[in-house]
Short mmCIF file of C-alpha atoms and ligand atoms in Angstrom, two decimals:
data_model
loop_
_atom_site.label_atom_id
_atom_site.label_comp_id
_atom_site.label_asym_id
_atom_site.label_seq_id
_atom_site.Cartn_x
_atom_site.Cartn_y
_atom_site.Cartn_z
CA MET Y 1 -56.99 -74.35 101.17
CA VAL Y 2 -55.13 -72.34 103.79
CA ASP Y 3 -51.98 -74.03 105.06
CA SER Y 4 -52.63 -75.24 108.61
CA LEU Y 5 -49.26 -73.74 109.59
CA ALA Y 6 -49.98 -70.24 108.30
CA GLU Y 7 -49.71 -67.65 111.07
CA ARG Y 8 -49.59 -70.29 113.77
CA ARG Y 9 -47.30 -69.66 116.76
CA ILE Y 10 -44.92 -72.56 117.09
CA LEU Y 11 -42.35 -72.97 119.81
CA LEU Y 12 -39.52 -75.21 118.71
CA GLY Y 13 -37.42 -76.65 121.53
CA VAL Y 14 -33.93 -77.77 120.49
CA THR Y 15 -31.95 -80.02 122.83
CA GLY Y 16 -28.37 -81.24 122.94
CA SER Y 17 -28.07 -83.94 120.31
CA ILE Y 18 -25.88 -83.89 117.21
CA ALA Y 19 -29.16 -83.96 115.27
CA ALA Y 20 -29.71 -80.35 116.47
CA TYR Y 21 -28.36 -79.13 113.13
CA LYS Y 22 -31.33 -80.78 111.41
CA ALA Y 23 -33.70 -78.56 113.43
CA VAL Y 24 -32.39 -75.68 111.31
CA GLU Y 25 -34.18 -77.16 108.31
CA VAL Y 26 -37.34 -77.64 110.34
CA VAL Y 27 -37.39 -73.92 111.18
CA ARG Y 28 -36.90 -73.08 107.51
CA ALA Y 29 -39.75 -75.34 106.43
CA LEU Y 30 -42.10 -73.96 109.09
CA LYS Y 31 -41.26 -70.38 108.15
CA GLN Y 32 -41.75 -71.13 104.46
CA ARG Y 33 -45.26 -72.32 105.24
CA GLY Y 34 -46.03 -69.09 107.03
CA ALA Y 35 -45.61 -70.08 110.68
CA ASP Y 36 -44.28 -67.78 113.37
CA VAL Y 37 -41.49 -69.65 115.14
CA ILE Y 38 -39.65 -69.04 118.39
CA VAL Y 39 -36.72 -71.33 119.16
CA VAL Y 40 -35.82 -72.20 122.73
CA MET Y 41 -32.53 -74.07 123.11
CA THR Y 42 -31.12 -75.92 126.05
CA PRO Y 43 -27.59 -74.81 126.95
CA ALA Y 44 -26.36 -78.22 125.73
CA ALA Y 45 -27.91 -77.64 122.29
CA THR Y 46 -25.81 -74.50 121.81
CA HIS Y 47 -22.71 -76.71 121.69
CA PHE Y 48 -24.01 -78.15 118.42
CA VAL Y 49 -25.63 -75.14 116.70
CA GLY Y 50 -25.28 -71.45 117.52
CA PRO Y 51 -28.40 -69.54 118.57
CA MET Y 52 -27.56 -66.99 115.86
CA THR Y 53 -28.44 -69.52 113.14
CA PHE Y 54 -31.89 -70.07 114.58
CA SER Y 55 -32.53 -66.41 115.25
CA ALA Y 56 -31.56 -65.47 111.68
CA LEU Y 57 -33.95 -68.05 110.24
CA SER Y 58 -36.84 -67.47 112.63
CA GLY Y 59 -36.50 -63.71 112.69
CA ARG Y 60 -36.89 -63.80 116.45
CA SER Y 61 -34.44 -63.89 119.28
CA VAL Y 62 -33.58 -67.31 120.65
CA ALA Y 63 -34.11 -68.03 124.32
CA VAL Y 64 -31.57 -70.19 126.14
CA GLU Y 65 -30.90 -69.04 129.66
CA GLN Y 66 -33.40 -69.14 132.47
CA PHE Y 67 -31.32 -66.66 134.42
CA PRO Y 68 -29.50 -64.46 131.89
CA ALA Y 69 -26.43 -62.54 133.05
CA ASP Y 70 -28.21 -59.19 132.59
CA GLY Y 71 -30.56 -60.03 135.46
CA GLN Y 72 -33.68 -59.64 133.27
CA ALA Y 73 -34.96 -63.06 134.25
CA GLY Y 74 -38.27 -63.99 135.70
CA GLU Y 75 -41.35 -64.56 133.65
CA GLU Y 76 -40.02 -65.60 130.28
CA HIS Y 77 -41.12 -69.23 130.56
CA LEU Y 78 -44.66 -68.09 131.36
CA ASP Y 79 -44.75 -65.53 128.55
CA LEU Y 80 -43.63 -68.22 126.13
CA ALA Y 81 -46.14 -70.71 127.54
CA ARG Y 82 -48.96 -68.26 126.87
CA TRP Y 83 -47.62 -67.43 123.43
CA ALA Y 84 -47.15 -70.94 122.02
CA GLU Y 85 -50.00 -72.61 120.15
CA ILE Y 86 -48.00 -75.70 119.30
CA VAL Y 87 -44.83 -77.10 120.83
CA ALA Y 88 -42.31 -79.32 119.04
CA ILE Y 89 -39.09 -80.66 120.54
CA VAL Y 90 -36.62 -81.44 117.73
CA PRO Y 91 -34.39 -83.25 118.46
CA ALA Y 92 -35.44 -84.59 121.85
CA THR Y 93 -32.68 -86.11 123.97
CA ALA Y 94 -33.18 -88.80 126.61
CA ASP Y 95 -32.67 -86.00 129.15
CA ILE Y 96 -35.56 -83.78 128.03
CA ILE Y 97 -37.79 -86.84 127.57
CA GLY Y 98 -37.01 -87.85 131.16
CA LYS Y 99 -37.69 -84.36 132.45
CA MET Y 100 -40.98 -84.05 130.60
CA ALA Y 101 -42.18 -87.47 131.73
CA ASN Y 102 -41.37 -86.70 135.34
CA GLY Y 103 -42.28 -83.03 135.53
CA LEU Y 104 -38.77 -81.78 136.19
CA ALA Y 105 -37.84 -78.20 135.41
CA ASP Y 106 -34.27 -77.00 135.78
CA ASP Y 107 -33.68 -74.84 132.71
CA LEU Y 108 -35.73 -72.50 130.53
CA LEU Y 109 -37.01 -75.16 128.11
CA SER Y 110 -38.09 -77.69 130.73
CA THR Y 111 -39.64 -74.96 132.89
CA PHE Y 112 -41.54 -73.65 129.88
CA LEU Y 113 -42.75 -77.19 129.06
CA LEU Y 114 -44.17 -77.60 132.53
CA ALA Y 115 -46.06 -74.33 132.23
CA CYS Y 116 -47.33 -74.83 128.69
CA GLU Y 117 -50.65 -76.51 127.90
CA ALA Y 118 -50.40 -76.38 124.10
CA PRO Y 119 -50.39 -79.61 122.02
CA CYS Y 120 -46.92 -81.06 121.92
CA CYS Y 121 -44.83 -83.38 119.78
CA LEU Y 122 -41.26 -84.54 120.09
CA ALA Y 123 -38.78 -86.24 117.80
CA PRO Y 124 -36.27 -88.35 119.75
CA ALA Y 125 -32.71 -88.72 118.47
CA MET Y 126 -30.09 -90.72 120.34
CA ASN Y 127 -27.94 -93.84 120.23
CA PHE Y 128 -30.00 -97.02 119.97
CA ARG Y 129 -28.72 -98.30 123.32
CA MET Y 130 -30.06 -95.20 125.03
CA LEU Y 131 -33.31 -95.35 123.10
CA ARG Y 132 -34.03 -98.92 124.08
CA HIS Y 133 -33.19 -98.36 127.75
CA PRO Y 134 -36.26 -99.30 129.79
CA ALA Y 135 -36.25 -95.91 131.52
CA VAL Y 136 -36.38 -94.03 128.22
CA GLN Y 137 -39.03 -96.36 126.83
CA ALA Y 138 -41.15 -96.01 129.97
CA ASN Y 139 -40.85 -92.22 129.77
CA LEU Y 140 -41.95 -92.21 126.13
CA VAL Y 141 -44.99 -94.38 126.90
CA ARG Y 142 -45.92 -92.01 129.69
CA LEU Y 143 -45.72 -89.00 127.41
CA VAL Y 144 -47.82 -90.69 124.71
CA GLU Y 145 -50.45 -91.56 127.30
CA ARG Y 146 -50.56 -87.91 128.23
CA GLY Y 147 -51.26 -86.93 124.65
CA CYS Y 148 -47.78 -85.96 123.48
CA ARG Y 149 -47.09 -87.07 119.89
CA VAL Y 150 -43.83 -89.02 119.62
CA ILE Y 151 -42.40 -88.88 116.10
CA GLU Y 152 -40.68 -92.23 116.03
CA PRO Y 153 -36.98 -92.21 115.25
CA GLU Y 154 -35.75 -94.19 112.28
CA TYR Y 155 -33.43 -97.11 111.82
CA GLY Y 156 -30.14 -96.32 110.13
CA ARG Y 157 -26.57 -95.16 110.57
CA LEU Y 158 -26.23 -93.07 113.71
CA ALA Y 159 -23.86 -90.15 114.20
CA ASP Y 160 -21.25 -92.32 115.92
CA GLY Y 161 -21.18 -94.76 112.99
CA GLU Y 162 -23.20 -97.50 114.65
CA VAL Y 163 -26.32 -98.74 112.95
CA GLY Y 164 -29.58 -98.95 114.86
CA GLU Y 165 -32.80 -97.24 115.72
CA GLY Y 166 -32.46 -93.71 117.00
CA ARG Y 167 -31.91 -91.49 113.99
CA LEU Y 168 -34.05 -88.38 113.94
CA ALA Y 169 -37.22 -88.92 111.89
CA ASP Y 170 -37.37 -87.63 108.36
CA LEU Y 171 -37.81 -83.83 108.18
CA ASP Y 172 -40.93 -83.99 106.02
CA ARG Y 173 -42.51 -86.28 108.56
CA ILE Y 174 -41.66 -83.96 111.46
CA VAL Y 175 -43.12 -80.96 109.67
CA GLN Y 176 -46.21 -82.99 108.76
CA VAL Y 177 -46.84 -83.92 112.40
CA ILE Y 178 -46.45 -80.28 113.46
CA ALA Y 179 -48.87 -79.28 110.68
CA ASP Y 180 -51.33 -81.93 111.90
CA LEU Y 181 -51.17 -80.53 115.42
CA ALA Y 182 -51.75 -77.05 114.00
CA ASP Y 183 -54.80 -78.21 112.09
CA ARG Y 184 -57.74 -76.30 113.50
CA ARG Y 185 -60.40 -78.35 111.79
CA HIS Y 186 -62.97 -79.33 114.36
CA ASP Y 187 -65.44 -80.67 111.87
CA LEU Y 188 -66.22 -83.75 113.97
CA ASP Y 189 -67.25 -81.89 117.12
CA GLY Y 190 -70.19 -83.67 118.74
CA ARG Y 191 -69.87 -86.71 116.47
CA ARG Y 192 -69.35 -90.27 117.61
CA VAL Y 193 -66.98 -92.55 115.75
CA LEU Y 194 -66.39 -96.27 116.25
CA VAL Y 195 -63.15 -97.75 114.93
CA THR Y 196 -62.00 -101.37 114.91
CA ALA Y 197 -58.29 -102.14 114.67
CA GLY Y 198 -55.63 -104.81 114.87
CA PRO Y 199 -55.80 -108.54 114.30
CA THR Y 200 -57.97 -111.05 116.12
CA VAL Y 201 -56.53 -114.25 117.58
CA GLU Y 202 -58.41 -117.53 117.47
CA PRO Y 203 -57.23 -120.17 119.95
CA ILE Y 204 -56.19 -123.64 118.82
CA ASP Y 205 -55.29 -124.77 122.33
CA PRO Y 206 -54.20 -122.96 125.53
CA VAL Y 207 -50.79 -122.02 124.03
CA ARG Y 208 -51.45 -121.62 120.30
CA PHE Y 209 -53.62 -119.48 118.09
CA ILE Y 210 -54.34 -118.47 114.49
CA SER Y 211 -53.87 -114.81 113.68
CA ASN Y 212 -52.53 -112.44 111.01
CA ARG Y 213 -49.91 -109.74 110.52
CA SER Y 214 -52.04 -106.70 111.30
CA SER Y 215 -50.20 -104.30 113.64
CA GLY Y 216 -53.19 -102.05 114.34
CA LYS Y 217 -51.36 -98.89 113.22
CA MET Y 218 -53.98 -97.89 110.64
CA GLY Y 219 -56.96 -98.09 113.00
CA TYR Y 220 -55.11 -96.37 115.84
CA ALA Y 221 -54.06 -93.52 113.55
CA ILE Y 222 -57.65 -93.08 112.33
CA ALA Y 223 -58.93 -93.06 115.91
CA GLU Y 224 -56.35 -90.45 116.89
CA VAL Y 225 -57.18 -88.10 114.03
CA ALA Y 226 -60.94 -88.45 114.54
CA ARG Y 227 -60.39 -87.56 118.21
CA ARG Y 228 -58.26 -84.56 117.32
CA ARG Y 229 -60.95 -83.33 114.95
CA GLY Y 230 -63.42 -83.34 117.81
CA ALA Y 231 -65.13 -86.74 117.70
CA GLU Y 232 -65.90 -88.93 120.68
CA VAL Y 233 -64.04 -92.08 119.66
CA THR Y 234 -64.37 -95.71 120.70
CA LEU Y 235 -61.56 -97.97 119.49
CA ILE Y 236 -62.19 -101.70 119.63
CA SER Y 237 -58.86 -103.39 119.18
CA GLY Y 238 -57.44 -106.88 118.92
CA PRO Y 239 -54.05 -107.51 120.56
CA THR Y 240 -51.43 -104.90 119.52
CA HIS Y 241 -48.30 -103.37 121.01
CA LEU Y 242 -49.61 -99.84 120.54
CA PRO Y 243 -50.38 -97.45 123.38
CA ALA Y 244 -53.96 -96.17 123.63
CA PRO Y 245 -54.33 -92.87 121.75
CA ALA Y 246 -54.99 -90.06 124.24
CA GLY Y 247 -58.64 -89.22 124.77
CA VAL Y 248 -59.93 -92.32 122.99
CA THR Y 249 -61.96 -95.04 124.74
CA LEU Y 250 -60.00 -98.23 124.08
CA VAL Y 251 -61.76 -101.59 124.34
CA ARG Y 252 -59.41 -104.55 124.07
CA VAL Y 253 -60.58 -107.87 122.67
CA ARG Y 254 -58.95 -111.07 121.46
CA THR Y 255 -61.23 -113.15 119.24
CA ALA Y 256 -63.50 -112.23 116.32
CA GLU Y 257 -66.50 -113.19 118.42
CA GLU Y 258 -65.42 -110.87 121.26
CA MET Y 259 -64.90 -108.07 118.75
CA ARG Y 260 -68.36 -108.71 117.33
CA GLN Y 261 -69.97 -108.49 120.78
CA ARG Y 262 -68.15 -105.28 121.73
CA VAL Y 263 -69.02 -103.69 118.37
CA TRP Y 264 -72.71 -104.44 118.92
CA GLU Y 265 -72.54 -103.03 122.44
CA HIS Y 266 -71.06 -99.75 121.22
CA LEU Y 267 -72.91 -99.42 117.91
CA PRO Y 268 -76.02 -97.47 118.98
CA GLY Y 269 -75.62 -93.75 118.41
CA GLN Y 270 -72.47 -93.90 116.29
CA ASP Y 271 -72.24 -91.43 113.41
CA ALA Y 272 -69.50 -93.32 111.62
CA VAL Y 273 -68.18 -96.87 111.88
CA ILE Y 274 -64.73 -97.52 110.44
CA MET Y 275 -63.72 -101.16 110.40
CA ALA Y 276 -59.96 -101.31 109.98
CA ALA Y 277 -59.52 -104.53 111.97
CA ALA Y 278 -58.15 -107.62 110.25
CA VAL Y 279 -60.76 -109.97 111.62
CA ALA Y 280 -60.09 -113.70 111.27
CA ASP Y 281 -62.38 -115.24 108.65
CA TYR Y 282 -61.96 -118.72 110.13
CA ARG Y 283 -61.40 -120.12 113.61
CA PRO Y 284 -60.74 -123.64 114.91
CA GLN Y 285 -64.05 -125.39 115.32
CA GLN Y 286 -63.09 -126.39 118.78
CA ALA Y 287 -60.20 -125.04 120.82
CA ALA Y 288 -58.52 -127.95 122.64
CA VAL Y 289 -58.77 -127.67 126.41
CA GLN Y 290 -55.28 -129.08 126.88
CA LYS Y 291 -52.15 -128.41 124.87
CA ILE Y 292 -52.09 -130.56 121.73
CA LYS Y 293 -49.10 -132.94 121.85
CA LYS Y 294 -47.26 -133.87 118.67
CA ARG Y 295 -47.87 -137.44 117.58
CA GLU Y 296 -48.75 -138.03 113.94
CA ALA Y 297 -46.69 -136.78 111.00
CA ALA Y 298 -49.53 -134.48 109.93
CA LEU Y 299 -52.22 -132.65 111.85
CA THR Y 300 -55.47 -131.35 110.43
CA LEU Y 301 -57.33 -128.51 112.07
CA ASP Y 302 -61.01 -128.15 111.32
CA LEU Y 303 -61.89 -124.50 110.88
CA GLU Y 304 -65.25 -122.78 110.73
CA ARG Y 305 -66.27 -119.35 109.46
CA THR Y 306 -66.47 -116.46 111.88
CA THR Y 307 -69.35 -114.02 111.61
CA ASP Y 308 -68.66 -111.13 109.24
CA ILE Y 309 -69.04 -108.18 111.60
CA LEU Y 310 -68.98 -105.61 108.82
CA SER Y 311 -71.85 -107.22 106.92
CA GLU Y 312 -73.89 -107.57 110.10
CA VAL Y 313 -73.33 -103.92 110.97
CA ALA Y 314 -74.22 -102.89 107.40
CA ALA Y 315 -77.71 -104.33 107.94
CA ARG Y 316 -78.17 -101.75 110.72
CA ARG Y 317 -77.27 -98.90 108.33
CA PRO Y 318 -75.13 -96.62 110.47
CA PRO Y 319 -74.90 -93.12 108.88
CA VAL Y 320 -71.41 -93.80 107.56
CA LEU Y 321 -69.84 -97.24 107.21
CA VAL Y 322 -66.28 -97.78 106.01
CA GLY Y 323 -64.62 -101.13 105.33
CA PHE Y 324 -61.09 -102.10 104.44
CA ALA Y 325 -59.85 -104.42 101.75
CA VAL Y 326 -56.34 -105.77 102.08
CA GLU Y 327 -55.42 -107.69 98.96
CA THR Y 328 -52.42 -109.20 97.20
CA HIS Y 329 -53.86 -109.64 93.68
CA ASP Y 330 -56.71 -108.27 91.53
CA GLY Y 331 -57.29 -105.97 94.48
CA LEU Y 332 -59.30 -103.15 92.95
CA ALA Y 333 -61.84 -105.56 91.52
CA TYR Y 334 -62.23 -107.35 94.86
CA ALA Y 335 -62.45 -104.03 96.70
CA ARG Y 336 -65.18 -102.69 94.38
CA LYS Y 337 -67.09 -105.92 94.88
CA LYS Y 338 -66.79 -105.61 98.67
CA LEU Y 339 -68.28 -102.11 98.56
CA VAL Y 340 -71.39 -103.41 96.80
CA GLU Y 341 -71.78 -106.74 98.57
CA LYS Y 342 -71.29 -105.32 102.04
CA HIS Y 343 -73.36 -102.16 101.36
CA LEU Y 344 -70.58 -99.78 102.38
CA ASP Y 345 -70.15 -96.03 101.94
CA MET Y 346 -66.45 -96.40 101.33
CA VAL Y 347 -63.81 -99.08 100.97
CA VAL Y 348 -60.17 -98.39 101.71
CA TYR Y 349 -58.24 -100.60 99.36
CA ASN Y 350 -54.71 -101.46 100.26
CA ASP Y 351 -52.32 -103.57 98.15
CA VAL Y 352 -49.91 -105.02 100.69
CA THR Y 353 -47.39 -106.12 98.06
CA VAL Y 354 -46.43 -102.49 97.25
CA GLU Y 355 -43.41 -101.03 99.02
CA GLY Y 356 -44.45 -98.41 101.58
CA ALA Y 357 -47.81 -100.11 102.12
CA GLY Y 358 -48.84 -103.08 104.21
CA PHE Y 359 -48.00 -104.33 107.64
CA GLU Y 360 -46.01 -102.81 110.49
CA VAL Y 361 -44.88 -99.76 108.50
CA ASP Y 362 -45.73 -96.14 109.30
CA THR Y 363 -46.79 -95.32 105.75
CA ASN Y 364 -49.53 -96.65 103.54
CA ILE Y 365 -50.68 -96.37 99.95
CA VAL Y 366 -54.42 -96.74 99.45
CA THR Y 367 -57.28 -96.14 97.07
CA LEU Y 368 -60.52 -94.83 98.52
CA ILE Y 369 -63.50 -96.25 96.67
CA HIS Y 370 -66.70 -94.30 97.28
CA ARG Y 371 -70.26 -95.46 96.95
CA ASP Y 372 -70.92 -93.00 94.12
CA GLY Y 373 -68.14 -94.56 92.08
CA ARG Y 374 -65.46 -91.96 92.80
CA GLU Y 375 -62.00 -93.41 93.35
CA GLU Y 376 -59.22 -91.46 95.01
CA ASP Y 377 -55.59 -92.53 95.13
CA LEU Y 378 -53.72 -91.59 98.29
CA PRO Y 379 -50.09 -92.17 97.37
N1 CTP C 1 -64.47 -107.92 108.54
C1 CTP C 1 -65.34 -108.05 109.60
N2 CTP C 1 -65.60 -109.28 110.15
C2 CTP C 1 -65.04 -110.39 109.65
C3 CTP C 1 -64.14 -110.28 108.58
C4 CTP C 1 -63.88 -109.03 108.05
O1 CTP C 1 -65.86 -107.04 110.05
N3 CTP C 1 -65.30 -111.57 110.20
C5 CTP C 1 -64.22 -106.60 107.96
C6 CTP C 1 -62.83 -106.06 108.13
O2 CTP C 1 -62.71 -105.25 109.29
C7 CTP C 1 -62.64 -105.24 106.86
C8 CTP C 1 -63.44 -105.98 105.84
O3 CTP C 1 -64.40 -106.73 106.57
O4 CTP C 1 -63.17 -103.95 106.98
C9 CTP C 1 -62.63 -106.95 105.05
O5 CTP C 1 -63.48 -107.58 104.17
P1 CTP C 1 -63.40 -109.14 103.88
O6 CTP C 1 -64.24 -109.41 102.67
O7 CTP C 1 -63.71 -109.93 105.07
O8 CTP C 1 -61.91 -109.30 103.52
P2 CTP C 1 -61.02 -110.51 103.84
O9 CTP C 1 -61.06 -110.82 105.30
O10 CTP C 1 -59.70 -110.18 103.28
O11 CTP C 1 -61.76 -111.69 103.09
P3 CTP C 1 -61.74 -112.20 101.58
O12 CTP C 1 -61.04 -113.48 101.68
O13 CTP C 1 -63.17 -112.31 101.25
O14 CTP C 1 -61.03 -111.17 100.75
#
């Protein structure tokens, strides 16, 4: 298979964070995979790494100044905007994030960004106090809503010795996101895909509910990739803290019953249905109208089964139906059984006790079990 980065024109923006030196390795990795890279630095970034380093590695001159001393200025930001097929800002400071979110342009990089319509990702790196500032957070949300991929920073020791969230994401991850953006596959053009995601919540009384640890990340990621590959995507999601993936129709629900109704509404005409939601299997028989007050030493809740949406949908035989199996023991056996009993085309089996898999993390380790008996491990 051809590397998605081969011969792609990537503009790497480097801004003024100490993590700028790590962008050097990103350029190397992109070049090794055959990409053509132009680096644009902000003047602040040049305090951390010299342009010469980037130009030696990229084999192209590095642009910094909007108005160079030789008076040759003018159209460079527009030339670059036409040239770039993918844009990555590594590292991205609070300053460039603020400029991008608000459409400001006062140097070459920010002016270029305003003129460029290519897919974009950015990898923030800053002190955790800056990162959690409401202004920075609001700017990031805005950029995600506009379709910019934010490569979330990691938790760890920061340059100033403090520990917190804000460290530049792992290099492999950054390169992977850039490669994803460069992926030209449009094999889902004209297809319709329905994805369910997140937990459901089942009320006990007006202030309490039963739910589970699903964060929704898996379903949202699937929806985003299906969209990027050309599909028209509907995402039916229980409560999560995730922003809506750009270009995806997001339908928010709370209970299993609401999810069931929305799924039925959107089912006709779907080419693939991917049920990643962690739907409650039981709900309180009756939600109390008023808050339950504590009285006795023990309290018993009577629960009843919810409807299994996946099995109901299976009876309608959509062209492709995928279910998920989250297990803690004897998982493969349960997952294989689910495939047969629920008449699925594929089960994604996920052992949540393994490190790097499970809830609220950005990685997963799964086995894909196909209808024809094939099993694929995705480490
Ligand atoms: N599912 C569903 N509706 C439900 C419950 C589950 O659509 N009421 C779907 C989930 O989205 C997932 C799959 O079914 O794709 C999970 O299968 P299931 O057998 O329900 O797994 P568990 O909920 O873990 O139940 P069990 O205790 O049987 O393992």
